[in-house]
Short mmCIF file of C-alpha atoms in Angstrom, two decimals:
data_model
loop_
_atom_site.label_atom_id
_atom_site.label_comp_id
_atom_site.label_asym_id
_atom_site.label_seq_id
_atom_site.Cartn_x
_atom_site.Cartn_y
_atom_site.Cartn_z
CA UNK F 1 84.70 -12.36 286.49
CA UNK F 2 86.95 -12.14 283.41
CA UNK F 3 87.50 -9.18 281.13
CA UNK F 4 84.71 -8.43 278.76
CA UNK F 5 85.47 -5.78 276.18
CA UNK F 6 82.18 -6.27 274.34
CA UNK F 7 80.72 -3.75 276.77
CA UNK F 8 82.73 -0.92 275.25
CA UNK F 9 80.69 -0.34 272.06
CA UNK F 10 77.67 0.46 274.24
CA UNK F 11 79.52 3.50 275.58
CA UNK F 12 81.31 4.43 272.38
CA UNK F 13 79.50 7.74 271.97
CA UNK F 14 80.61 8.78 275.42
CA UNK F 15 84.22 7.86 274.74
CA UNK F 16 84.27 9.61 271.37
CA UNK F 17 82.87 12.78 272.90
CA UNK F 18 85.48 12.53 275.64
CA UNK F 19 88.26 12.09 273.11
CA UNK F 20 87.03 15.10 271.23
CA UNK F 21 87.14 17.26 274.36
CA UNK F 22 90.60 16.00 275.23
CA UNK F 23 91.86 16.88 271.76
CA UNK F 24 90.19 20.29 271.88
CA UNK F 25 91.59 21.01 275.33
CA UNK F 26 95.07 19.94 274.26
CA UNK F 27 95.16 21.76 270.94
CA UNK F 28 93.92 25.07 272.35
CA UNK F 29 96.23 24.86 275.38
CA UNK F 30 99.16 23.88 273.18
CA UNK F 31 98.74 26.85 270.90
CA UNK F 32 98.35 29.24 273.81
CA UNK F 33 101.24 27.78 275.80
CA UNK F 34 103.53 28.22 272.79
CA UNK F 35 102.44 31.79 272.07
CA UNK F 36 102.61 32.80 275.73
CA UNK F 37 105.88 30.88 275.99
CA UNK F 38 107.47 33.04 273.29
CA UNK F 39 106.10 36.23 274.86
CA UNK F 40 107.37 35.22 278.32
CA UNK F 41 110.77 34.28 276.90
CA UNK F 42 111.18 37.66 275.23
CA UNK F 43 109.94 39.46 278.34
CA UNK F 44 112.45 37.61 280.48
CA UNK F 45 115.23 38.88 278.26
CA UNK F 46 114.15 42.50 278.64
CA UNK F 47 116.50 45.01 280.17
CA UNK F 48 113.67 46.41 282.27
CA UNK F 49 113.01 44.83 285.61
CA UNK F 50 109.32 45.75 285.47
CA UNK F 51 108.95 43.63 282.34
CA UNK F 52 110.92 40.67 283.67
CA UNK F 53 109.38 40.65 287.12
CA UNK F 54 105.83 39.45 286.31
CA UNK F 55 107.23 36.55 284.29
CA UNK F 56 109.58 35.57 287.09
CA UNK F 57 106.59 35.61 289.42
CA UNK F 58 104.50 33.43 287.08
CA UNK F 59 107.40 31.02 286.60
CA UNK F 60 107.84 30.71 290.33
CA UNK F 61 104.12 30.17 290.85
CA UNK F 62 103.54 27.66 288.07
CA UNK F 63 106.75 25.68 288.39
CA UNK F 64 106.73 25.53 292.15
CA UNK F 65 103.20 24.25 292.69
CA UNK F 66 101.25 21.21 291.43
CA UNK F 67 99.10 21.57 288.32
CA UNK F 68 96.17 20.07 290.20
CA UNK F 69 96.30 22.85 292.76
CA UNK F 70 96.57 25.44 290.02
CA UNK F 71 93.40 24.02 288.45
CA UNK F 72 91.54 24.24 291.76
CA UNK F 73 92.74 27.78 292.33
CA UNK F 74 91.67 28.97 288.89
CA UNK F 75 88.36 27.13 288.83
CA UNK F 76 87.18 27.27 292.45
CA UNK F 77 89.40 30.01 293.84
CA UNK F 78 88.73 32.74 291.32
CA UNK F 79 84.95 32.42 291.83
CA UNK F 80 85.41 33.97 295.24
CA UNK F 81 86.75 37.14 293.68
CA UNK F 82 83.89 37.14 291.19
CA UNK F 83 85.57 35.39 288.25
CA UNK F 84 83.29 32.49 287.41
CA UNK F 85 84.98 30.61 284.60
CA UNK F 86 83.48 27.59 282.95
CA UNK F 87 85.45 24.41 283.54
CA UNK F 88 86.83 24.12 280.00
CA UNK F 89 88.14 27.70 280.04
CA UNK F 90 89.64 27.20 283.51
CA UNK F 91 91.34 24.03 282.24
CA UNK F 92 92.74 25.80 279.21
CA UNK F 93 94.07 28.66 281.33
CA UNK F 94 95.75 26.35 283.82
CA UNK F 95 97.31 24.09 281.19
CA UNK F 96 98.38 27.05 278.99
CA UNK F 97 100.08 28.95 281.78
CA UNK F 98 101.60 25.87 283.36
CA UNK F 99 103.22 24.77 280.13
CA UNK F 100 103.95 28.31 278.90
CA UNK F 101 106.31 28.70 281.83
CA UNK F 102 108.23 25.58 280.82
CA UNK F 103 108.14 26.49 277.12
CA UNK F 104 109.43 29.96 277.84
CA UNK F 105 112.41 28.51 279.68
CA UNK F 106 113.27 26.35 276.68
CA UNK F 107 112.74 29.17 274.20
CA UNK F 108 114.68 31.68 276.28
CA UNK F 109 117.82 29.56 276.31
CA UNK F 110 117.40 28.99 272.59
CA UNK F 111 117.22 32.76 271.99
CA UNK F 112 120.36 33.31 274.07
CA UNK F 113 122.12 30.63 272.03
CA UNK F 114 121.53 32.47 268.73
CA UNK F 115 124.74 34.09 267.53
CA UNK F 116 125.04 37.85 268.18
CA UNK F 117 125.92 38.26 264.53
CA UNK F 118 122.30 37.49 263.61
CA UNK F 119 121.11 40.36 265.76
CA UNK F 120 123.77 42.70 264.40
CA UNK F 121 123.02 41.78 260.80
CA UNK F 122 119.32 42.46 261.26
CA UNK F 123 119.89 45.76 263.09
CA UNK F 124 122.49 46.88 260.55
CA UNK F 125 119.81 46.60 257.85
CA UNK F 126 117.62 49.00 259.81
CA UNK F 127 115.22 46.46 261.30
CA UNK F 128 113.77 47.50 264.64
CA UNK F 129 114.32 45.52 267.79
CA UNK F 130 110.83 44.03 267.44
CA UNK F 131 111.29 43.11 263.78
CA UNK F 132 114.67 41.60 264.55
CA UNK F 133 113.14 39.41 267.23
CA UNK F 134 110.04 38.32 265.34
CA UNK F 135 111.59 37.84 261.92
CA UNK F 136 115.08 36.57 262.59
CA UNK F 137 115.80 35.51 266.16
CA UNK F 138 112.62 33.82 267.41
CA UNK F 139 111.98 31.71 264.26
CA UNK F 140 115.49 30.28 264.47
CA UNK F 141 115.29 29.76 268.23
CA UNK F 142 111.96 27.96 268.05
CA UNK F 143 113.13 25.79 265.15
CA UNK F 144 116.18 24.80 267.17
CA UNK F 145 114.10 23.57 270.10
CA UNK F 146 111.19 21.95 268.28
CA UNK F 147 112.06 18.50 269.72
CA UNK F 148 112.10 19.81 273.30
CA UNK F 149 108.86 21.73 272.79
CA UNK F 150 107.35 18.63 271.21
CA UNK F 151 108.05 16.66 274.37
CA UNK F 152 106.35 19.33 276.45
CA UNK F 153 103.29 19.11 274.20
CA UNK F 154 103.12 15.35 274.64
CA UNK F 155 103.28 15.87 278.39
CA UNK F 156 100.51 18.44 278.06
CA UNK F 157 98.24 15.93 276.34
CA UNK F 158 98.69 13.47 279.18
CA UNK F 159 98.35 16.06 281.93
CA UNK F 160 95.09 17.24 280.40
CA UNK F 161 93.50 14.23 282.11
CA UNK F 162 93.79 16.19 285.37
CA UNK F 163 91.15 18.58 284.12
CA UNK F 164 88.62 15.78 284.70
CA UNK F 165 88.62 16.71 288.39
CA UNK F 166 86.92 20.03 287.73
CA UNK F 167 84.28 18.32 285.64
CA UNK F 168 85.32 18.78 282.04
CA UNK F 169 83.90 15.73 280.27
CA UNK F 170 87.17 14.83 278.62
CA UNK F 171 88.41 11.32 278.02
CA UNK F 172 89.31 10.39 281.59
CA UNK F 173 86.06 11.63 283.07
CA UNK F 174 84.10 9.99 280.25
CA UNK F 175 85.73 6.68 281.09
CA UNK F 176 84.86 7.18 284.73
CA UNK F 177 81.24 7.86 283.82
CA UNK F 178 81.14 4.67 281.80
CA UNK F 179 82.63 2.80 284.74
CA UNK F 180 80.18 4.13 287.31
CA UNK F 181 77.41 3.03 285.02
CA UNK F 182 78.76 -0.40 284.06
CA UNK F 183 81.13 -1.22 286.95
CA UNK F 184 83.74 -2.29 284.40
CA UNK F 185 86.75 -0.26 285.54
CA UNK F 186 89.49 -2.34 284.00
CA UNK F 187 87.96 -2.39 280.53
CA UNK F 188 87.25 1.32 280.37
CA UNK F 189 90.51 2.49 281.89
CA UNK F 190 92.32 0.30 279.38
CA UNK F 191 90.17 1.69 276.56
CA UNK F 192 90.93 5.26 277.68
CA UNK F 193 94.63 4.45 277.92
CA UNK F 194 94.56 3.01 274.40
CA UNK F 195 92.88 6.13 273.06
CA UNK F 196 95.43 8.40 274.81
CA UNK F 197 98.13 6.30 273.26
CA UNK F 198 96.71 6.65 269.75
CA UNK F 199 96.23 10.42 270.10
CA UNK F 200 99.76 10.63 271.43
CA UNK F 201 101.15 8.72 268.45
CA UNK F 202 99.40 11.17 266.14
CA UNK F 203 100.81 14.09 268.08
CA UNK F 204 104.30 12.60 267.99
CA UNK F 205 103.97 12.23 264.25
CA UNK F 206 102.91 15.88 263.96
CA UNK F 207 105.91 16.91 266.07
CA UNK F 208 108.22 14.92 263.84
CA UNK F 209 106.81 16.55 260.70
CA UNK F 210 107.17 20.00 262.27
CA UNK F 211 110.72 19.13 263.25
CA UNK F 212 111.59 18.17 259.71
CA UNK F 213 109.94 21.29 258.31
CA UNK F 214 111.54 23.67 260.75
CA UNK F 215 114.94 22.11 260.16
CA UNK F 216 114.73 21.98 256.39
CA UNK F 217 117.15 24.91 256.12
CA UNK F 218 119.93 23.02 257.86
CA UNK K 1 135.19 70.37 247.47
CA UNK K 2 132.12 68.36 248.37
CA UNK K 3 130.92 67.89 251.92
CA UNK K 4 132.27 64.61 253.35
CA UNK K 5 129.63 61.88 253.70
CA UNK K 6 131.24 60.65 256.92
CA UNK K 7 132.89 63.07 259.28
CA UNK K 8 134.51 61.79 262.48
CA UNK K 9 135.82 64.14 265.13
CA UNK K 10 137.68 63.34 268.33
CA UNK K 11 136.24 59.84 268.49
CA UNK K 12 137.03 57.82 271.60
CA UNK K 13 135.81 54.41 272.61
CA UNK K 14 136.49 52.52 275.81
CA UNK K 15 135.60 48.95 276.66
CA UNK K 16 135.63 49.26 280.42
CA UNK K 17 139.17 50.28 281.34
CA UNK K 18 140.50 49.51 277.89
CA UNK K 19 140.88 52.45 275.52
CA UNK K 20 140.32 51.10 272.04
CA UNK K 21 139.94 54.34 270.10
CA UNK K 22 141.90 57.27 271.44
CA UNK K 23 140.78 60.23 269.39
CA UNK K 24 140.11 59.67 265.70
CA UNK K 25 139.47 62.39 263.11
CA UNK K 26 138.48 61.29 259.65
CA UNK K 27 136.68 62.55 256.55
CA UNK K 28 135.26 60.27 253.92
CA UNK K 29 134.15 61.87 250.67
CA UNK K 30 131.27 60.54 248.60
CA UNK K 31 132.44 57.92 246.10
CA UNK K 32 135.64 57.39 248.01
CA UNK K 33 137.02 53.87 248.55
CA UNK K 34 138.54 53.90 252.01
CA UNK K 35 140.74 51.10 253.28
CA UNK K 36 141.37 50.71 257.01
CA UNK K 37 144.44 48.64 257.74
CA UNK K 38 146.47 47.84 260.84
CA UNK K 39 147.34 45.04 263.21
CA UNK K 40 144.71 43.09 265.13
CA UNK K 41 143.57 45.12 268.09
CA UNK K 42 144.43 48.45 266.48
CA UNK K 43 140.76 49.45 266.64
CA UNK K 44 139.89 49.42 262.96
CA UNK K 45 136.87 47.11 263.27
CA UNK K 46 135.62 49.01 266.29
CA UNK K 47 135.92 52.26 264.37
CA UNK K 48 133.91 50.79 261.49
CA UNK K 49 131.22 49.54 263.86
CA UNK K 50 130.79 52.93 265.50
CA UNK K 51 129.74 54.43 262.19
CA UNK K 52 126.43 52.52 262.17
CA UNK K 53 126.38 52.47 265.96
CA UNK K 54 126.72 48.72 266.46
CA UNK K 55 129.28 50.10 268.89
CA UNK K 56 128.35 53.13 270.98
CA UNK K 57 131.05 55.74 271.34
CA UNK K 58 132.47 57.12 274.56
CA UNK K 59 133.35 60.58 273.29
CA UNK K 60 133.45 62.56 270.08
CA UNK K 61 131.20 63.00 267.08
CA UNK K 62 130.28 60.99 264.01
CA UNK K 63 128.41 62.70 261.20
CA UNK K 64 126.79 60.82 258.34
CA UNK K 65 125.26 62.64 255.40
CA UNK K 66 124.99 65.86 257.40
CA UNK K 67 123.39 64.25 260.42
CA UNK K 68 124.93 63.62 263.82
CA UNK K 69 124.96 59.85 264.25
CA UNK K 70 125.60 59.60 267.98
CA UNK K 71 122.94 62.05 269.14
CA UNK K 72 121.84 61.92 272.74
CA UNK K 73 118.17 61.04 272.41
CA UNK K 74 115.50 59.42 274.56
CA UNK K 75 115.40 55.66 273.99
CA UNK K 76 112.49 55.49 271.54
CA UNK K 77 113.65 58.40 269.45
CA UNK K 78 117.17 57.00 269.38
CA UNK K 79 115.80 53.69 268.11
CA UNK K 80 113.95 55.43 265.30
CA UNK K 81 116.97 57.59 264.47
CA UNK K 82 119.26 54.54 264.30
CA UNK K 83 116.88 52.45 262.23
CA UNK K 84 116.60 55.31 259.76
CA UNK K 85 120.34 55.79 259.67
CA UNK K 86 121.17 52.13 259.25
CA UNK K 87 118.84 51.82 256.27
CA UNK K 88 121.30 54.03 254.43
CA UNK K 89 124.47 52.25 255.57
CA UNK K 90 125.07 48.72 254.34
CA UNK K 91 127.28 46.43 256.33
CA UNK K 92 128.99 43.16 255.47
CA UNK K 93 130.46 41.02 258.26
CA UNK K 94 133.42 38.70 258.60
CA UNK K 95 131.17 35.74 259.40
CA UNK K 96 128.50 36.58 256.79
CA UNK K 97 125.66 36.47 259.34
CA UNK K 98 123.15 35.40 256.73
CA UNK K 99 119.78 34.45 258.17
CA UNK K 100 119.97 30.65 258.00
CA UNK K 101 116.21 30.10 258.07
CA UNK K 102 115.71 32.16 254.91
CA UNK K 103 116.74 31.39 251.34
CA UNK K 104 119.32 33.56 249.57
CA UNK K 105 116.50 35.47 247.90
CA UNK K 106 114.57 35.91 251.15
CA UNK K 107 117.71 37.17 252.87
CA UNK K 108 117.91 39.90 250.26
CA UNK K 109 114.20 40.82 250.25
CA UNK K 110 113.65 40.76 254.03
CA UNK K 111 114.65 44.34 254.82
CA UNK K 112 113.20 46.13 251.78
CA UNK K 113 109.83 44.42 252.29
CA UNK K 114 109.71 44.81 256.09
CA UNK K 115 110.79 48.42 255.94
CA UNK K 116 108.40 49.13 253.10
CA UNK K 117 111.02 50.25 250.65
CA UNK K 118 109.17 48.36 247.95
CA UNK K 119 106.33 45.97 247.35
CA UNK K 120 107.09 42.29 247.65
CA UNK K 121 107.07 41.82 243.88
CA UNK K 122 109.42 44.75 243.34
CA UNK K 123 111.74 43.52 246.09
CA UNK K 124 111.93 40.07 244.52
CA UNK K 125 112.62 41.61 241.13
CA UNK K 126 115.35 43.79 242.64
CA UNK K 127 116.81 40.90 244.64
CA UNK K 128 117.10 38.77 241.52
CA UNK K 129 118.99 41.57 239.79
CA UNK K 130 121.34 41.88 242.78
CA UNK K 131 121.92 38.13 243.06
CA UNK K 132 122.67 38.10 239.35
CA UNK K 133 125.11 40.96 239.86
CA UNK K 134 127.03 38.94 242.48
CA UNK K 135 126.89 35.89 240.21
CA UNK K 136 124.36 33.88 242.19
CA UNK K 137 121.15 34.11 240.16
CA UNK K 138 121.00 30.31 240.08
CA UNK K 139 121.29 30.04 243.87
CA UNK K 140 118.31 32.26 244.74
CA UNK K 141 116.30 29.46 246.34
CA UNK K 142 119.18 27.89 248.26
CA UNK K 143 119.39 28.06 252.01
CA UNK K 144 122.72 29.45 253.31
CA UNK K 145 123.73 26.03 254.66
CA UNK K 146 124.02 24.84 251.06
CA UNK K 147 126.22 27.72 249.93
CA UNK K 148 130.00 27.95 250.11
CA UNK K 149 131.64 30.69 252.21
CA UNK K 150 132.32 32.82 249.17
CA UNK K 151 128.74 32.43 247.97
CA UNK K 152 127.39 33.31 251.40
CA UNK K 153 129.46 36.45 251.49
CA UNK K 154 128.26 37.49 248.05
CA UNK K 155 124.65 36.99 249.16
CA UNK K 156 125.45 39.11 252.22
CA UNK K 157 126.71 41.88 249.94
CA UNK K 158 123.54 41.64 247.84
CA UNK K 159 121.48 41.79 251.05
CA UNK K 160 123.21 45.00 252.11
CA UNK K 161 122.85 46.52 248.63
CA UNK K 162 119.12 45.81 248.57
CA UNK K 163 118.50 48.84 250.78
CA UNK K 164 120.33 51.02 248.21
CA UNK K 165 122.72 52.36 250.84
CA UNK K 166 124.78 55.50 250.41
CA UNK K 167 127.71 53.89 252.18
CA UNK K 168 128.96 50.31 252.47
CA UNK K 169 130.97 49.04 255.43
CA UNK K 170 133.06 45.89 254.96
CA UNK K 171 134.40 44.30 258.15
CA UNK K 172 137.19 41.87 257.21
CA UNK K 173 134.83 40.20 254.80
CA UNK K 174 137.35 37.74 253.36
CA UNK K 175 139.14 36.82 256.61
CA UNK K 176 136.97 33.78 257.30
CA UNK K 177 137.13 32.45 253.75
CA UNK K 178 139.21 29.67 252.32
CA UNK K 179 141.96 31.28 250.23
CA UNK K 180 140.55 30.02 246.95
CA UNK K 181 137.21 31.75 247.66
CA UNK K 182 138.65 35.19 248.42
CA UNK K 183 138.90 36.18 244.78
CA UNK K 184 135.18 35.88 243.99
CA UNK K 185 134.27 38.19 246.90
CA UNK K 186 137.03 40.67 246.08
CA UNK K 187 135.81 40.79 242.49
CA UNK K 188 132.32 41.81 243.60
CA UNK K 189 133.76 44.53 245.83
CA UNK K 190 135.96 45.79 243.05
CA UNK K 191 132.98 46.02 240.75
CA UNK K 192 131.18 48.08 243.36
CA UNK K 193 134.22 50.32 243.64
CA UNK K 194 134.19 50.84 239.90
CA UNK K 195 130.55 51.89 240.14
CA UNK K 196 131.71 54.50 242.67
CA UNK K 197 129.87 53.17 245.68
CA UNK K 198 131.26 54.87 248.78
CA UNK K 199 133.01 52.12 250.73
CA UNK K 200 134.97 51.70 253.93
CA UNK K 201 136.89 48.45 253.89
CA UNK K 202 138.55 47.00 256.97
CA UNK K 203 140.97 44.41 255.71
CA UNK K 204 144.10 42.38 256.32
CA UNK K 205 144.40 41.81 252.59
CA UNK K 206 146.88 44.60 251.81
CA UNK K 207 147.26 43.72 248.15
CA UNK K 208 143.52 44.06 247.72
CA UNK K 209 143.55 47.34 249.68
CA UNK K 210 146.26 48.71 247.42
CA UNK K 211 144.48 47.48 244.33
CA UNK K 212 140.99 48.79 245.06
CA UNK K 213 141.16 51.74 247.45
CA UNK K 214 141.89 55.37 246.75
CA UNK K 215 142.65 56.28 250.35
CA UNK K 216 144.40 54.15 252.96
CA UNK K 217 144.33 54.71 256.70
CA UNK K 218 146.86 52.84 258.78
CA UNK K 219 145.74 52.49 262.38
CA UNK K 220 147.88 51.60 265.36
CA UNK K 221 146.98 51.62 269.05
CA UNK K 222 143.60 53.26 268.57
CA UNK K 223 144.96 56.15 266.55
CA UNK K 224 145.46 56.99 262.90
CA UNK K 225 149.18 56.52 262.44
CA UNK K 226 149.37 57.40 258.78
CA UNK K 227 147.05 57.99 255.86
CA UNK K 228 147.15 58.91 252.21
CA UNK K 229 146.76 57.45 248.74
CA UNK K 230 147.74 53.77 248.53
CA UNK K 231 150.79 54.57 246.42
CA UNK K 232 152.17 56.63 249.30
CA UNK K 233 151.16 54.48 252.29
CA UNK K 234 152.24 51.22 250.71
CA UNK K 235 155.20 52.30 248.59
CA UNK K 236 156.65 55.27 250.46
CA UNK K 237 155.43 55.18 254.06
CA UNK K 238 156.58 58.11 256.21
CA UNK K 239 156.08 56.65 259.66
CA UNK K 240 158.34 54.08 261.26
CA UNK K 241 155.34 52.13 262.56
CA UNK K 242 153.85 51.86 259.10
CA UNK K 243 157.15 50.61 257.71
CA UNK K 244 157.45 48.02 260.48
CA UNK K 245 153.87 46.83 259.95
CA UNK K 246 154.23 46.52 256.20
CA UNK K 247 157.54 44.74 256.51
CA UNK K 248 156.07 42.26 258.96
CA UNK K 249 153.01 41.55 256.83
CA UNK K 250 154.85 41.17 253.56
CA UNK K 251 157.47 38.94 255.10
CA UNK K 252 154.83 36.35 255.98
#
C-alpha cells in the first residue's frame, strides 16, 4: 500500500480545528509564561527569603520533573483534592508554569546584567523601586533576551502536543483521531508535522520582528 | 544669613573595614556653587552620593532643606521619604546612565510623568524647552546610542532638571568624555551656575572648578583638608597637602 494523500481533504475540518486549538493553547500559555516569568524573576531577586522561597520551590518542581507528569498531576491529580479543571485549562497551567520557570531564569540573569547605573539613575530621580523595575530595568532586560525567550516559545509550541494525552483536541490528537478512523497513520502524522512546521515558521517570524523592534534603540 | 540648604554634621561612612569618610562637616547655602576636589579615593564621590542616599551613611547627620535625610525609619516609610527627597535633588553621573530604551525626550519626561509632576503634554512641552536649553532640541527623538558622549551628558542634565530640583549633584560628569566634548557640557553647567542653581560639583577639572564655583572644598583621606573661595584654595592654599595636590595636578 503506497502513500495516498488524497485522503487528507476528507478530514480537513478536523485538522483545522486541531490547529486552532494548538495555536490557542500556545498563545495563551506563551503570554502567561512570559508574565509569570517576569514576576518569578523579580521575586527571585528579592531580599526577602519568604518571597524567593516559593519561586525556588516551583523552579525545582517544574525543572526537575517531566512536563508529561506535570500535566497528569494538574489534570488528574488535582481532581482528588476537589479541583476539577477542564483539559484546556489544565494544559495552559502546566505549559505556562513549566515555561515560566525557564523564562524566569533567562530574565533573572538579564536583570542582573543591567548596569547598576540604570538603577541609580532611576532612583535618583525619585522613582520607587517598583517603578524603577517596571519602567527601566525589566524592559531593557527583556529586550536583551528576546532571542532566548523566542527559542523557549518555539519549544513551547512543540511541547504543546503533549497536551493531547489529557484529551485536548489539539493538532496531534486531531491527527490521531483521523488515523483511527482512516488507518492512514503516515499521511496524517506527516500532515500534522507539516502544519506544526508552518505554525512554527510564523512564530519564528514573529520572534524576529519582536527582536528587531525591541532592539531598535541599539 | 540664610539657613543652609544642605547641612552635614559628623558624617562617617565605612565600606566594611575601610573608612571612606571620617567625619565631615559642611554647609551649603542656597544658590551656592560648591566644588569638591581631591585625589581619587579621597571620598568626594562617596560624600556626594550620601546626600541623596545612594550611599547610606554609617554615622552623622545630613540635612536637606530643613529635613533630616538619613532618618531611621521603617522600610516602607523610608522608601517614601527617600523618593520624596530625591525628587528635589537632581543628579548627573559620570557614565550618563541614560535609559537606552527611551529616546532623549522620553528620558526627560519619564520622571515628571510617572511621579505626576505634570500631565504628559506639559511634560513634553517642558522637556522640549530643557532639551533646547542644553542645545539638543533637534535630537529629541534620538535614542542614546545615536548620541555622542557630550550629547548624552547634556540630555542627562536635562533629565535631572525636569524635576525642577532645588539642588543639583554632579559626579565627575566630564571624566568619561573625550576632551573635545568636555566644553559643551561645562558650558551647560556654567549657564546653570549663572542662573543660580544650587550645585555641588565633584570634579577633577580644576580649571573648571576655579572658573565656575564660589566655594571649593579640598578633600583628602576622607576629611575636608581645606576649603574657601576658589581664589584662596587655588591661588593661596594654606595647607601643605593642598599645595602638594595642586602642584601634582598642574604639573601633568
